[in-house]
Every structure is written in C-alpha cells, then in structure tokens.
Coordinates of C-alpha atoms in Angstrom, one line a residue:
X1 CA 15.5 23.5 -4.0
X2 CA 16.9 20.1 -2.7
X3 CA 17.5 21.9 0.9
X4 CA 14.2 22.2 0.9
X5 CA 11.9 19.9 2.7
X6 CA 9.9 17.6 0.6
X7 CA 6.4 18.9 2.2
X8 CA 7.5 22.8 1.2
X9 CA 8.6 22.0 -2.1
X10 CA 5.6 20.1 -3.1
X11 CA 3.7 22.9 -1.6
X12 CA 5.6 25.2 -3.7
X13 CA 5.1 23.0 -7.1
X14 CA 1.4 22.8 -6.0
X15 CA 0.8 26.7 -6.0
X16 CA 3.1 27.1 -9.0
X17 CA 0.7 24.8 -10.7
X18 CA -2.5 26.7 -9.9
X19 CA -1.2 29.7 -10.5
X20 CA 0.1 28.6 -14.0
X21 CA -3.8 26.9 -13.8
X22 CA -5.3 30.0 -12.6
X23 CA -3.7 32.2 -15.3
X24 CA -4.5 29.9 -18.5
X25 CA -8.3 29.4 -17.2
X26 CA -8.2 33.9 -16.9
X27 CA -6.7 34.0 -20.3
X28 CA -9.3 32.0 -21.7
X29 CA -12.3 34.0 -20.0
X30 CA -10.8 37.4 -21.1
X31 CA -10.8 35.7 -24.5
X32 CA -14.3 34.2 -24.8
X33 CA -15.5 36.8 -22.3
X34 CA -14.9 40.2 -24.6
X35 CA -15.9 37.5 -27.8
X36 CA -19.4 36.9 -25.7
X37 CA -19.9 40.9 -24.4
X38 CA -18.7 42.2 -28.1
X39 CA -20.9 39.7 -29.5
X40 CA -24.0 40.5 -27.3
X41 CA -23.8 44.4 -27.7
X42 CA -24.3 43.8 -31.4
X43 CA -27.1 41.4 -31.4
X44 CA -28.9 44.0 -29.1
X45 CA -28.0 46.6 -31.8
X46 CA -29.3 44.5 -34.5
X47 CA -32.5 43.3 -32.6
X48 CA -33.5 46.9 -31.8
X49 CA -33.3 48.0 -35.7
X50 CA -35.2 45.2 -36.8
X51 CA -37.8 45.8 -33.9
X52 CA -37.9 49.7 -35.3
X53 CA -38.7 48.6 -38.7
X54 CA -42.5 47.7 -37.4
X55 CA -43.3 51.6 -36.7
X56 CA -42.2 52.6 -40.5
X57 CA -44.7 52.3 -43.6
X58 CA -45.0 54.1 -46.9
X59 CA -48.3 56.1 -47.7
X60 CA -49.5 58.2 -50.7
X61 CA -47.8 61.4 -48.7
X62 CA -44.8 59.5 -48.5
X63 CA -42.9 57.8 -45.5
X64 CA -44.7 58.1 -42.0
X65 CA -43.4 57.4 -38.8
X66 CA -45.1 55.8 -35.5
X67 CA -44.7 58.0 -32.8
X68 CA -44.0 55.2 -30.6
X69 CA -40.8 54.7 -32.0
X70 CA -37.9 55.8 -29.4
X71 CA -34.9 56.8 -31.1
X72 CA -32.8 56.1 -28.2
X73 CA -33.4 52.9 -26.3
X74 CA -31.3 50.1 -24.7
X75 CA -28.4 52.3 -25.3
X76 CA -28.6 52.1 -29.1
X77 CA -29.1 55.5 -31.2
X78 CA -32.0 55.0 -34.3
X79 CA -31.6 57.2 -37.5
X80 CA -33.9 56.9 -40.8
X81 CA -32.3 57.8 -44.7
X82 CA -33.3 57.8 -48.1
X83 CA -32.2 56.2 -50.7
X84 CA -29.3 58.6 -50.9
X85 CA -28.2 59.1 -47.4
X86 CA -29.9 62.2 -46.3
X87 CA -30.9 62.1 -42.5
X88 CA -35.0 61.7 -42.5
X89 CA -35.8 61.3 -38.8
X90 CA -33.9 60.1 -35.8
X91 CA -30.7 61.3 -34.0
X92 CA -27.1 61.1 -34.3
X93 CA -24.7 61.2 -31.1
X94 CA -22.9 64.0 -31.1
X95 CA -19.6 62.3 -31.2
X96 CA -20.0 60.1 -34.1
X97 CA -18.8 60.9 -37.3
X98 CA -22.1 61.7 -39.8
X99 CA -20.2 61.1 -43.2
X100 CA -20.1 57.1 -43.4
X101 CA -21.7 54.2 -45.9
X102 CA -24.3 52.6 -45.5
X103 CA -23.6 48.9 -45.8
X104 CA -27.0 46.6 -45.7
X105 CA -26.9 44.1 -42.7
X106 CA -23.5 44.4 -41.6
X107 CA -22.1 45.8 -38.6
X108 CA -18.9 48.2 -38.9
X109 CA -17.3 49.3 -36.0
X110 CA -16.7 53.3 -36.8
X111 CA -14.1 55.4 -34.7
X112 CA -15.5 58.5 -33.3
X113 CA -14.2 61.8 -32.0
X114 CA -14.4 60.1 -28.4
X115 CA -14.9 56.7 -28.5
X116 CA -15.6 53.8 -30.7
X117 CA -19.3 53.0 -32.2
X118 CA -20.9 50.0 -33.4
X119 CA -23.3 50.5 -36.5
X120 CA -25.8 48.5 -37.9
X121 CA -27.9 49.6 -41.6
X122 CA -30.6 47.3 -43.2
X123 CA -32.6 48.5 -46.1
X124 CA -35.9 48.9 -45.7
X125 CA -38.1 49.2 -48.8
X126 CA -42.2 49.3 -49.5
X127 CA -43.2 46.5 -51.7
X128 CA -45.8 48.3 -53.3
X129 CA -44.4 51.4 -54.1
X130 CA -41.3 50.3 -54.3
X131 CA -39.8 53.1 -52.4
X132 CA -37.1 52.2 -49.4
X133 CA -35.1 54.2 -46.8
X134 CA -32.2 53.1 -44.8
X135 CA -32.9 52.4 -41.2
X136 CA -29.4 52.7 -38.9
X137 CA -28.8 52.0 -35.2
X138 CA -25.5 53.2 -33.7
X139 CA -24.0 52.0 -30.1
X140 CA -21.3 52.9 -28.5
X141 CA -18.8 50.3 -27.5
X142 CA -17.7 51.8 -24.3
X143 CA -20.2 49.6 -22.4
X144 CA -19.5 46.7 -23.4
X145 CA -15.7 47.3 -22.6
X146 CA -16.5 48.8 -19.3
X147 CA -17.9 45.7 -18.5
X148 CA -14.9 43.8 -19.9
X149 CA -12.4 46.4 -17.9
X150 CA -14.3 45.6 -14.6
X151 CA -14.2 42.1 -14.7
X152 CA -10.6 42.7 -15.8
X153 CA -9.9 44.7 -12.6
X154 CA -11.9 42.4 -10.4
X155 CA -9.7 39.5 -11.7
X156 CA -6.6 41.2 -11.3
X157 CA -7.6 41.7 -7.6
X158 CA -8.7 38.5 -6.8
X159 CA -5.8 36.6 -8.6
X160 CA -3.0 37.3 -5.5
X161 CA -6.2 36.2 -3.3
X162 CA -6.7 32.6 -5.3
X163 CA -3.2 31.8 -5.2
X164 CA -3.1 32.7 -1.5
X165 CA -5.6 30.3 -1.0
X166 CA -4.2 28.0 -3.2
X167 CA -0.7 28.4 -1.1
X168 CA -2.4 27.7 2.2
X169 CA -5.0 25.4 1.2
X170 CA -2.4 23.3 -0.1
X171 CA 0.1 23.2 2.8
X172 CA -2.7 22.5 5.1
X173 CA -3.4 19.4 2.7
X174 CA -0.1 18.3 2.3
X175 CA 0.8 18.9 5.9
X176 CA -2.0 16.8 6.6
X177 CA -1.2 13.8 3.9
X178 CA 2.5 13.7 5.7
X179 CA 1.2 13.4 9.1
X180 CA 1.6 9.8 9.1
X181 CA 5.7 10.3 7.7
X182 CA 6.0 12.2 11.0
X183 CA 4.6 9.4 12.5
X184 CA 6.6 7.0 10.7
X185 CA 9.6 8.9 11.5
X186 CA 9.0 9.8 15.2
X187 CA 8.5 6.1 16.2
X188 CA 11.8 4.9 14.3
X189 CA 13.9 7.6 16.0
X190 CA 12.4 6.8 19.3
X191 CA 13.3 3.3 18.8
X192 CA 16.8 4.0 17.6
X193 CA 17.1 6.2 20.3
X194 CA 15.3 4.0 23.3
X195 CA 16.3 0.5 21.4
X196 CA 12.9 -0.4 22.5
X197 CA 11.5 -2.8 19.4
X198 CA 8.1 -2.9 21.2
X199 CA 6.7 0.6 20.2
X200 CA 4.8 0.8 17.0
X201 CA 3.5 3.2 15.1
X202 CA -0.3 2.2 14.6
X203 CA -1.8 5.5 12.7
X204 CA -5.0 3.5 12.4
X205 CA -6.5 1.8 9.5
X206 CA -6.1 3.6 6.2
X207 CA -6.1 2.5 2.5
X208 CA -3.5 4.9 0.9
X209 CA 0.2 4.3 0.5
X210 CA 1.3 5.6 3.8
X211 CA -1.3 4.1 5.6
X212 CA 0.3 0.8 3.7
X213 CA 3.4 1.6 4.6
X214 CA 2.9 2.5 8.4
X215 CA 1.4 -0.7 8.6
X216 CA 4.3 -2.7 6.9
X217 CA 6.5 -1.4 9.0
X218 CA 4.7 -1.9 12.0
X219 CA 4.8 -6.2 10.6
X220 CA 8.1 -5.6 10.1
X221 CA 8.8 -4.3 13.5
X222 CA 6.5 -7.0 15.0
X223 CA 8.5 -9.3 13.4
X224 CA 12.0 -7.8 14.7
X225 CA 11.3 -8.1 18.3
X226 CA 9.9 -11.7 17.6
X227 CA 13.3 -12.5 16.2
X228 CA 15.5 -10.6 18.8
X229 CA 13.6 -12.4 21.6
X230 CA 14.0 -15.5 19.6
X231 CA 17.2 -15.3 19.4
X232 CA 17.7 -14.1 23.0
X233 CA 16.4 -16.6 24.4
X234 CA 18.4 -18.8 22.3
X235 CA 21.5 -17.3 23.2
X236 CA 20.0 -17.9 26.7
X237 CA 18.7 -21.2 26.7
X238 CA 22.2 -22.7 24.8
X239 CA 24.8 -21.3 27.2
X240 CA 22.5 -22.8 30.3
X241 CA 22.8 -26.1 28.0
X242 CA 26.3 -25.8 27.8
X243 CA 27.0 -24.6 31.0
X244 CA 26.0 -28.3 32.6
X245 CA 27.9 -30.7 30.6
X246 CA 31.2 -28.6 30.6
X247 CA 30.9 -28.1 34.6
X248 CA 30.4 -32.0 34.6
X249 CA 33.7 -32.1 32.6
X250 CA 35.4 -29.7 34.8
X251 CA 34.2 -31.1 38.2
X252 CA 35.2 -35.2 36.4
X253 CA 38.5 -34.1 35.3
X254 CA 39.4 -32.3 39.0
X255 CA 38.6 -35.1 40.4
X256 CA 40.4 -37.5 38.9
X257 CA 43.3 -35.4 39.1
X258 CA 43.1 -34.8 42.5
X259 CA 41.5 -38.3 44.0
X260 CA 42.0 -41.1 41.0
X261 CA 44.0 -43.8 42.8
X262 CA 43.4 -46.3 40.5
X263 CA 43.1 -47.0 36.8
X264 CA 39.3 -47.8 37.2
X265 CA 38.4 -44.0 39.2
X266 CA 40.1 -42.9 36.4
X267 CA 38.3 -44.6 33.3
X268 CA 35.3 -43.8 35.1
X269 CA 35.9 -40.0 35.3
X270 CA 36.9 -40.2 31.8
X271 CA 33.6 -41.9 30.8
X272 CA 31.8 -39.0 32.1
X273 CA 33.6 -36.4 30.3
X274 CA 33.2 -38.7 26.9
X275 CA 30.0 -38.6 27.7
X276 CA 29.2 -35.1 28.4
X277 CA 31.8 -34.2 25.6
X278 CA 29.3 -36.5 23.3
X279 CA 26.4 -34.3 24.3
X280 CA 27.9 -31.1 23.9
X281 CA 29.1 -32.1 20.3
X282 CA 25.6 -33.4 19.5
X283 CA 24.3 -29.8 21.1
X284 CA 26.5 -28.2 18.6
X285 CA 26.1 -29.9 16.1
X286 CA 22.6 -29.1 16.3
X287 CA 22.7 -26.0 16.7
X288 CA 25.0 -25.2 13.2
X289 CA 22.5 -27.3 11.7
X290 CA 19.7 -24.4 12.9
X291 CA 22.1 -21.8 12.3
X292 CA 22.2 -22.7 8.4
X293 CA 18.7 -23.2 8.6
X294 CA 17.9 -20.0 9.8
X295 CA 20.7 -18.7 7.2
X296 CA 19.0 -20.7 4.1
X297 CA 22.3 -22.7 3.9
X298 CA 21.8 -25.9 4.2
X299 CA 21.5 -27.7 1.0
X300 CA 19.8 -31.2 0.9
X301 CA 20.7 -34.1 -1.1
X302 CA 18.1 -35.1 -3.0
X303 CA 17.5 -38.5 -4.1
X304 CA 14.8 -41.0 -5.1
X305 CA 14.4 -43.1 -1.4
X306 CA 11.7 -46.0 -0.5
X307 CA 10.1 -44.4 2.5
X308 CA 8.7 -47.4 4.2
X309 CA 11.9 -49.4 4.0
X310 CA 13.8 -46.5 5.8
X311 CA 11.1 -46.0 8.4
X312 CA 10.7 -49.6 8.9
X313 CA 14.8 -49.7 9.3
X314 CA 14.8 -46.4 12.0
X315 CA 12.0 -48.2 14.2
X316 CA 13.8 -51.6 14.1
X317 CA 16.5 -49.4 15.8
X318 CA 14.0 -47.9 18.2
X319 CA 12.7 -51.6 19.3
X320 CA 15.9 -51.9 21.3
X321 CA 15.7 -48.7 23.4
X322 CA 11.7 -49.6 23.3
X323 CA 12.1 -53.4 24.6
X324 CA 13.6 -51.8 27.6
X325 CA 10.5 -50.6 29.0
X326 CA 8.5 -53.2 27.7
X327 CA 7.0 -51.0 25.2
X328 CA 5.4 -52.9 22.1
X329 CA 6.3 -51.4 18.5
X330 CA 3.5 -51.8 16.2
X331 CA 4.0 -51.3 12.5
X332 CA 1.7 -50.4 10.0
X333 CA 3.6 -49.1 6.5
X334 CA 2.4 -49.3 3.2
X335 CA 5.0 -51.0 1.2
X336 CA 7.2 -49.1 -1.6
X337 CA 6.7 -46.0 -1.0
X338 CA 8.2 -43.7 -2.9
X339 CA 9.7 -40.2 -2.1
X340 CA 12.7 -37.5 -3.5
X341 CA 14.3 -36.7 -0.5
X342 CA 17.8 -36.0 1.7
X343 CA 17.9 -40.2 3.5
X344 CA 19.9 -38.5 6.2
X345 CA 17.9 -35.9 7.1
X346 CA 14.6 -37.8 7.3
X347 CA 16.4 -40.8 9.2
X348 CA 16.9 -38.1 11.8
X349 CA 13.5 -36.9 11.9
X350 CA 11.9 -40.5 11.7
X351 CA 14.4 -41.3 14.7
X352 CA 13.7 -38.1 17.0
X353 CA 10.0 -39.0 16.5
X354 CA 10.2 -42.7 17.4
X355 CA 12.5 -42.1 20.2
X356 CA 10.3 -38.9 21.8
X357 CA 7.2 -41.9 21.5
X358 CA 9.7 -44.3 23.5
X359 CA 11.3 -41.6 25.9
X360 CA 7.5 -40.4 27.1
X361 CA 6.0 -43.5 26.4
X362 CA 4.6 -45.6 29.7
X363 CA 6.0 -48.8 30.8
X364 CA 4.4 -51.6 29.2
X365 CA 2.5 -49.2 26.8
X366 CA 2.6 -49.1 22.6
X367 CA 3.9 -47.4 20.2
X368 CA 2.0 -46.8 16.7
X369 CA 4.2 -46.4 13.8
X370 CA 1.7 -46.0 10.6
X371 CA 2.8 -44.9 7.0
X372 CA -0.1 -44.8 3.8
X373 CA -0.2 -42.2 0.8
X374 CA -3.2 -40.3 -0.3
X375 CA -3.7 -38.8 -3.7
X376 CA -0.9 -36.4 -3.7
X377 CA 1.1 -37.0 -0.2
X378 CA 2.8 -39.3 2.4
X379 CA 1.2 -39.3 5.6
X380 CA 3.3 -40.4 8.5
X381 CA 1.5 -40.9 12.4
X382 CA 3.9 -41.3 15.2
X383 CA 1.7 -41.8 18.6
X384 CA 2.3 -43.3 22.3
X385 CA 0.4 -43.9 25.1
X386 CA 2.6 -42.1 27.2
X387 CA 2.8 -39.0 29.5
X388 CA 1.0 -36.6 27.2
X389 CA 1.7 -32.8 26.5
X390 CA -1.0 -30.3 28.2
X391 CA -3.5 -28.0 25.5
X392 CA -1.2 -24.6 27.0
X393 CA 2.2 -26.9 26.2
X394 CA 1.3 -28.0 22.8
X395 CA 2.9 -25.0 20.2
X396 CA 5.4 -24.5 22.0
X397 CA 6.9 -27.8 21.7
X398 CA 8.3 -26.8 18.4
X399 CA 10.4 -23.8 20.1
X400 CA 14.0 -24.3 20.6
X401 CA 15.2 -25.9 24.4
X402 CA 11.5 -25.3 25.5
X403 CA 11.2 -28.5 27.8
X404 CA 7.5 -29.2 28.9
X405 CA 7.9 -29.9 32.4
X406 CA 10.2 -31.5 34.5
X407 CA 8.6 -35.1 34.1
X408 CA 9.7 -34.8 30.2
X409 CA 13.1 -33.8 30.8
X410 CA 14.4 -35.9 33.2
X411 CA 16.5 -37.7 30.7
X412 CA 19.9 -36.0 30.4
X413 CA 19.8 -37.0 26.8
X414 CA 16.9 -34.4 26.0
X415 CA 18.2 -30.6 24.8
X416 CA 14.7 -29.6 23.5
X417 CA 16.4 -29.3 19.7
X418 CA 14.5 -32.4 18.6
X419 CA 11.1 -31.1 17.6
X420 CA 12.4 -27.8 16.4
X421 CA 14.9 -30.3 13.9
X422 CA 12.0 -32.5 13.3
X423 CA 9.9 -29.4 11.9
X424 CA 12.5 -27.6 9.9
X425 CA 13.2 -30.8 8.4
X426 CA 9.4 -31.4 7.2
X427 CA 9.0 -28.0 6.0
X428 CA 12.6 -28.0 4.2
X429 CA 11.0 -31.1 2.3
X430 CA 7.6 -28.8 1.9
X431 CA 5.7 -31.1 4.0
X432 CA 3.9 -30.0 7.4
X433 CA 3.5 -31.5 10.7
X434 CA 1.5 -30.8 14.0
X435 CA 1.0 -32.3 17.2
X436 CA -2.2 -33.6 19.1
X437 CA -2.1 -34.7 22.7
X438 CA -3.9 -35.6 25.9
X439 CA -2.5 -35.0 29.2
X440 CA -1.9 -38.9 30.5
X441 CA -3.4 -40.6 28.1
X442 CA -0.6 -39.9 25.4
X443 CA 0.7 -38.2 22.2
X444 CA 0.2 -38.3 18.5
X445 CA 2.2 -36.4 15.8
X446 CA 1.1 -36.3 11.9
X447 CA 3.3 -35.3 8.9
X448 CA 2.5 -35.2 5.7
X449 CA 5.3 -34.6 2.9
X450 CA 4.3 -34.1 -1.1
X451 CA 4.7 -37.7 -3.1

C-alpha cells in the first residue's frame, strides 16, 4: 500500500468506502423493503375482507349473498363459514391446505402444498338474529416475494455498476483536486533543474488548501529570488568597493618601493595606504555589522539614555565638518528626553544622518536638526538644503552601495552602507524612518522611535 501513489490509494479508500456505503444502505432497503411489501400484501388482504363484508346480510331464509361479491379480486381468494367451519360460499386455491383455524382478525401465514399463503378471518355476526359466519381471505405470498426477488436481482446487477462509477467518478475527482500538486511539483523540479528562481507556479486564485499552498510558495519563491539578487548584488557591489582601495594600496606601496627617495615620498605613500587601509576596515566593519543583522545576531545594549543630550553632542561634532562649507547648524531639541536604547548604535545613526545633511548640503546653506516627543514616540527631522535626491532615487537610497548619482558620490568617504545602517538601526529599536526630497532644493529624513 505505501508504494502506492497517494492519488491511487485515496481512490482506492474512496471506493472501498462506498462500497462498504453502498452495501449497508442495500442491507437496510432489503430489510425495510420486504417489512413494507410483506406489510402491504396484508393490508390489501385485510381491506378486501372487510370490503366483502358489505355484500353479506342475514334474512328470515338465512344468510344471503350479493352477487356482486367477486371471490377472487386483487389477488386475494374470499371464502364464507359457519359457525363451525363448514365452507358456505366462496373458493379455496387448490394448493392451500382446507383444514386450518379460524382465528378472528389475525393474519397467519399457512404453508401450502406449493407455496406459502397469507390468511385473514374476521367474524361476522347479524345483530339481530344473532347468527354469525366466518368470512376468510387467502393470498398467496409469492407476489409479494417476486417483487422482493426482483428488486433483489436488479440490485445485485447494478451493485458492480455503482461501484464502477464510484471508482471512476472518484479518480476523476481526486485527479482533478491534485492537479495543482502536479503543478506544485512540476515548477519546483523545473527550478531545481533550470536554477531559474523566476518561474512560479500561479494556478490562479483559489480558496482551498492547495490553492493556499501554491500561493505560499509562490511568496516564498518571490521572496528567494529577491534575496539571491540581494545578495548578488551585494557580493557585487562589495568586491567593486574593495577592489579600489586595495589597488590604491598596491599601486602606493610599488611606488614607494620602487621611486621613494626620501623619507617624506615615503610617509606620503604610507598615508595613503593608512588611509585606504582605514576605509576598507570601516567597509568591513560595516559589512559584519549587516551580516549579523541579516543573521539576527546582533545584540544591543540597552540602557536608559537622554536623547537630546546625545544628539545635541553628535551635531556639535558635525559643526566642525559643517563650518567648512559655511553651512549653519540650527538646533531645535526638546530637552530631557528620555529613551531605552544601545548609545552606540544611535550615535552612529544620529552621525550618518548629520553628516549625509553636511556631505550634500550647499555651500553656505543650513542644516535643521529638530528633536520633540508626541504622545507615545520621539520624532527626530534631519533636513538640508542641499543637492536633493530625485522621486525615481528616493527607495532606493536604503539599498546597500546604491549611490544616487555621481554628484553624491564624489566623496571617497561615501560606500553607500550609511542609510542601509541608519535603517536597520531604527527598526532594530522598533522605530521607522523615510525620506522626503526635492531635486535641488534639498532633503529631509523623519524617524520616529517608541518613548
């Protein structure tokens, strides 16, 4: 049975179930049905000897008879007695036995040479004369059991046919209900076979279980390819990253071996390659922390921190960078407030934030810095005056090394792993943050994290 397959060994538990169905219901209909034909032979017996007992009546010259009354009709036999059984009038069938009682307003069934009879005697008796005679209607069984036998034959012919039917009707019904499974199963095998993550395997919209299922896995495949493009791209975009700064390093350290003269070619070559060596640790660095990210691993420290004294220290450190372009800082925090937090990890994003406003910000423009609470959250707003970020630019910002354009990244300081760090940061504090922007006329971005 288990090397069956699942659709022929439901089928097979479906038919064995009618059949076990088909054969209780026919048990029961034998059973009622020969109760119900039994029962409806005698109650024509008995109707037609009550019915004969309208053509009998007593006279002065004794019993007379109407000669409308049939002794033989609807298949019953009538016969008259007296008092002490002697046949009066009427007929007996020739196979029934002549010597029985006479039992008032029952019905006996009496065996016969041949074949069974059913008999029915009521007393009739003359009120006034008080005389009486015994009225008796006999009918053969036979009929009503020929009637039982043929529905008996006709049952036993049709049964193979029902559960034939049943057989079929139910494979074409479960063949049809695991249509989708083949589905299912066609599309993962072509995709293990083609590796291609972009076929789904869209049976349409449905609201059984499979239909369910089909489109769960279809999510789940969508979301698949989303995270092996995702991550090949990042495996992309971080060896091009890399790829600079340790050519720098390679190109600064030939160089100085080959052409250093002095002391001072030397420490210059070497302050590149610090500083390239600088950015690639940073990049790394980075990167792990996005890698335990992705893995659920990093675990924050949590403690009570006053929010508007640390943002109020990370943009006094931005004023220096900001002074350099002549870039006004203005401030507007609401004092003590309060917030259960990793300090390190929001330093960073309150820093990337300032900085990106200072970095894209316009010569001689502003930079707002504003902190307030509502009823249940902080709300932070970094915005500039700066470059701006085009409508088709503006969710993509939070992708991993996605620069804008080349007029954002001109700094060899930007990796495009500062807004990406910026978000998982918010969110890993249960806050959320988005970005508004106008091409040249600056950019604004809002987070709000739970008080």
């Amino acid at each position: 049975m288990r090397r069956l397959s699942i659709k022929l060994r439901v089928t097979l538990w479906f038919t064995l179930l009618m059949t076990l169905l088909t054969i209780i219901v026919l048990i029961f209909l034998f059973s009622v049905g020969d109760r119900v034909v039994t029962s409806g032979s005698q109650d024509t017996l008995m109707g037609v000897v009550t019915d004969s007992l309208k053509n009998i009546e007593y006279d002065d010259d004794g019993w007379e008879i109407d000669d409308d009354l049939d002794y033989f009709q609807d298949g019953v036999y009538l016969a008259i007695y007296d008092r002490s059984g002697v046949l009066l009038y009427g007929r007996l069938p020739s196979s029934f036995t002549a010597e029985t009682s006479l039992l008032d307003n029952q019905v006996q069934t009496i065996q016969g040479s041949k074949e069974n009879w059913y008999v029915y005697d009521t007393f009739y008796q003359d009120h006034e004369s008080g005389e009486g005679v015994w009225v008796r209607g006999m009918m053969s069984s036979a009929g009503s059991g020929d009637a039982f036998g043929t529905m008996l034959r006709l049952a036993i012919l049709a049964f193979p046919i029902l559960i034939l039917l049943a057989a079929l009707g139910g494979y074409f019904l479960i063949n049809r209900a695991f249509r989708p499974v083949r589905k299912i199963t066609q599309t993962a095998e072509q995709i293990s076979n083609d590796k291609d993550l972009s076929r789904r395997i869209a049976i349409g919209d449905g609201k059984d279980e499979i239909y369910t299922l089909a489109a769960t896995f279809d999510r789940m495949f969508d979301r698949l390819q989303e995270s092996f493009e995702r991550e090949k791209q990042f495996t992309s975009d971080a060896s091009h990253e890399l790829r600079t700064p340790t050519a720098v390093v390679i190109s600064q350290c030939e160089f100085a071996l080959e052409n250093a003269q002095t002391l001072e070619e030397a420490k210059s070559a070497l302050t590149t390659v610090l500083d390239q060596a600088r950015r690639m640790s940073a990049l790394i660095s980075q990167l792990l922390t996005l890698a335990r990210a992705d893995r659920a691993q990093t675990k924050l420290q949590i403690e009570l921190i006053n929010f508007s004294e640390l943002c109020e220290m990370v943009a006094a450190q931005v004023e220096e960078k900001a002074s350099e372009k002549n870039i006004s800082v203005i401030l507007e925090i609401e004092p003590n407030l309060l917030f259960r937090g990793d300090e390190t990890m929001m330093m960073r994003m309150l820093l990337n934030l300032m900085e990106n406003g200072v970095k894209y910000g316009k010569t001689g423009g502003h930079l707002w810095i504003k902190l307030h609470r509502t009823k249940e959250t902080i709300v932070g707003e970094i915005r500039d005056d700066g470059i701006g970020i085009a409508p088709e630019h503006l969710e993509k910002v939070w992708e991993r090394f996605y620069q804008v354009d080349a007029a954002r990244s001109t700094s060899t300081e930007g990796m495009g792993l500062g807004l990406p760090m910026v978000k998982y940061i918010v969110e890993a504090h249960g806050g959320t943050i988005l970005v508004q922007s106008i091409l040249g006329k600056g950019s604004q971005f809002i987070f709000s994290l739970p008080a």
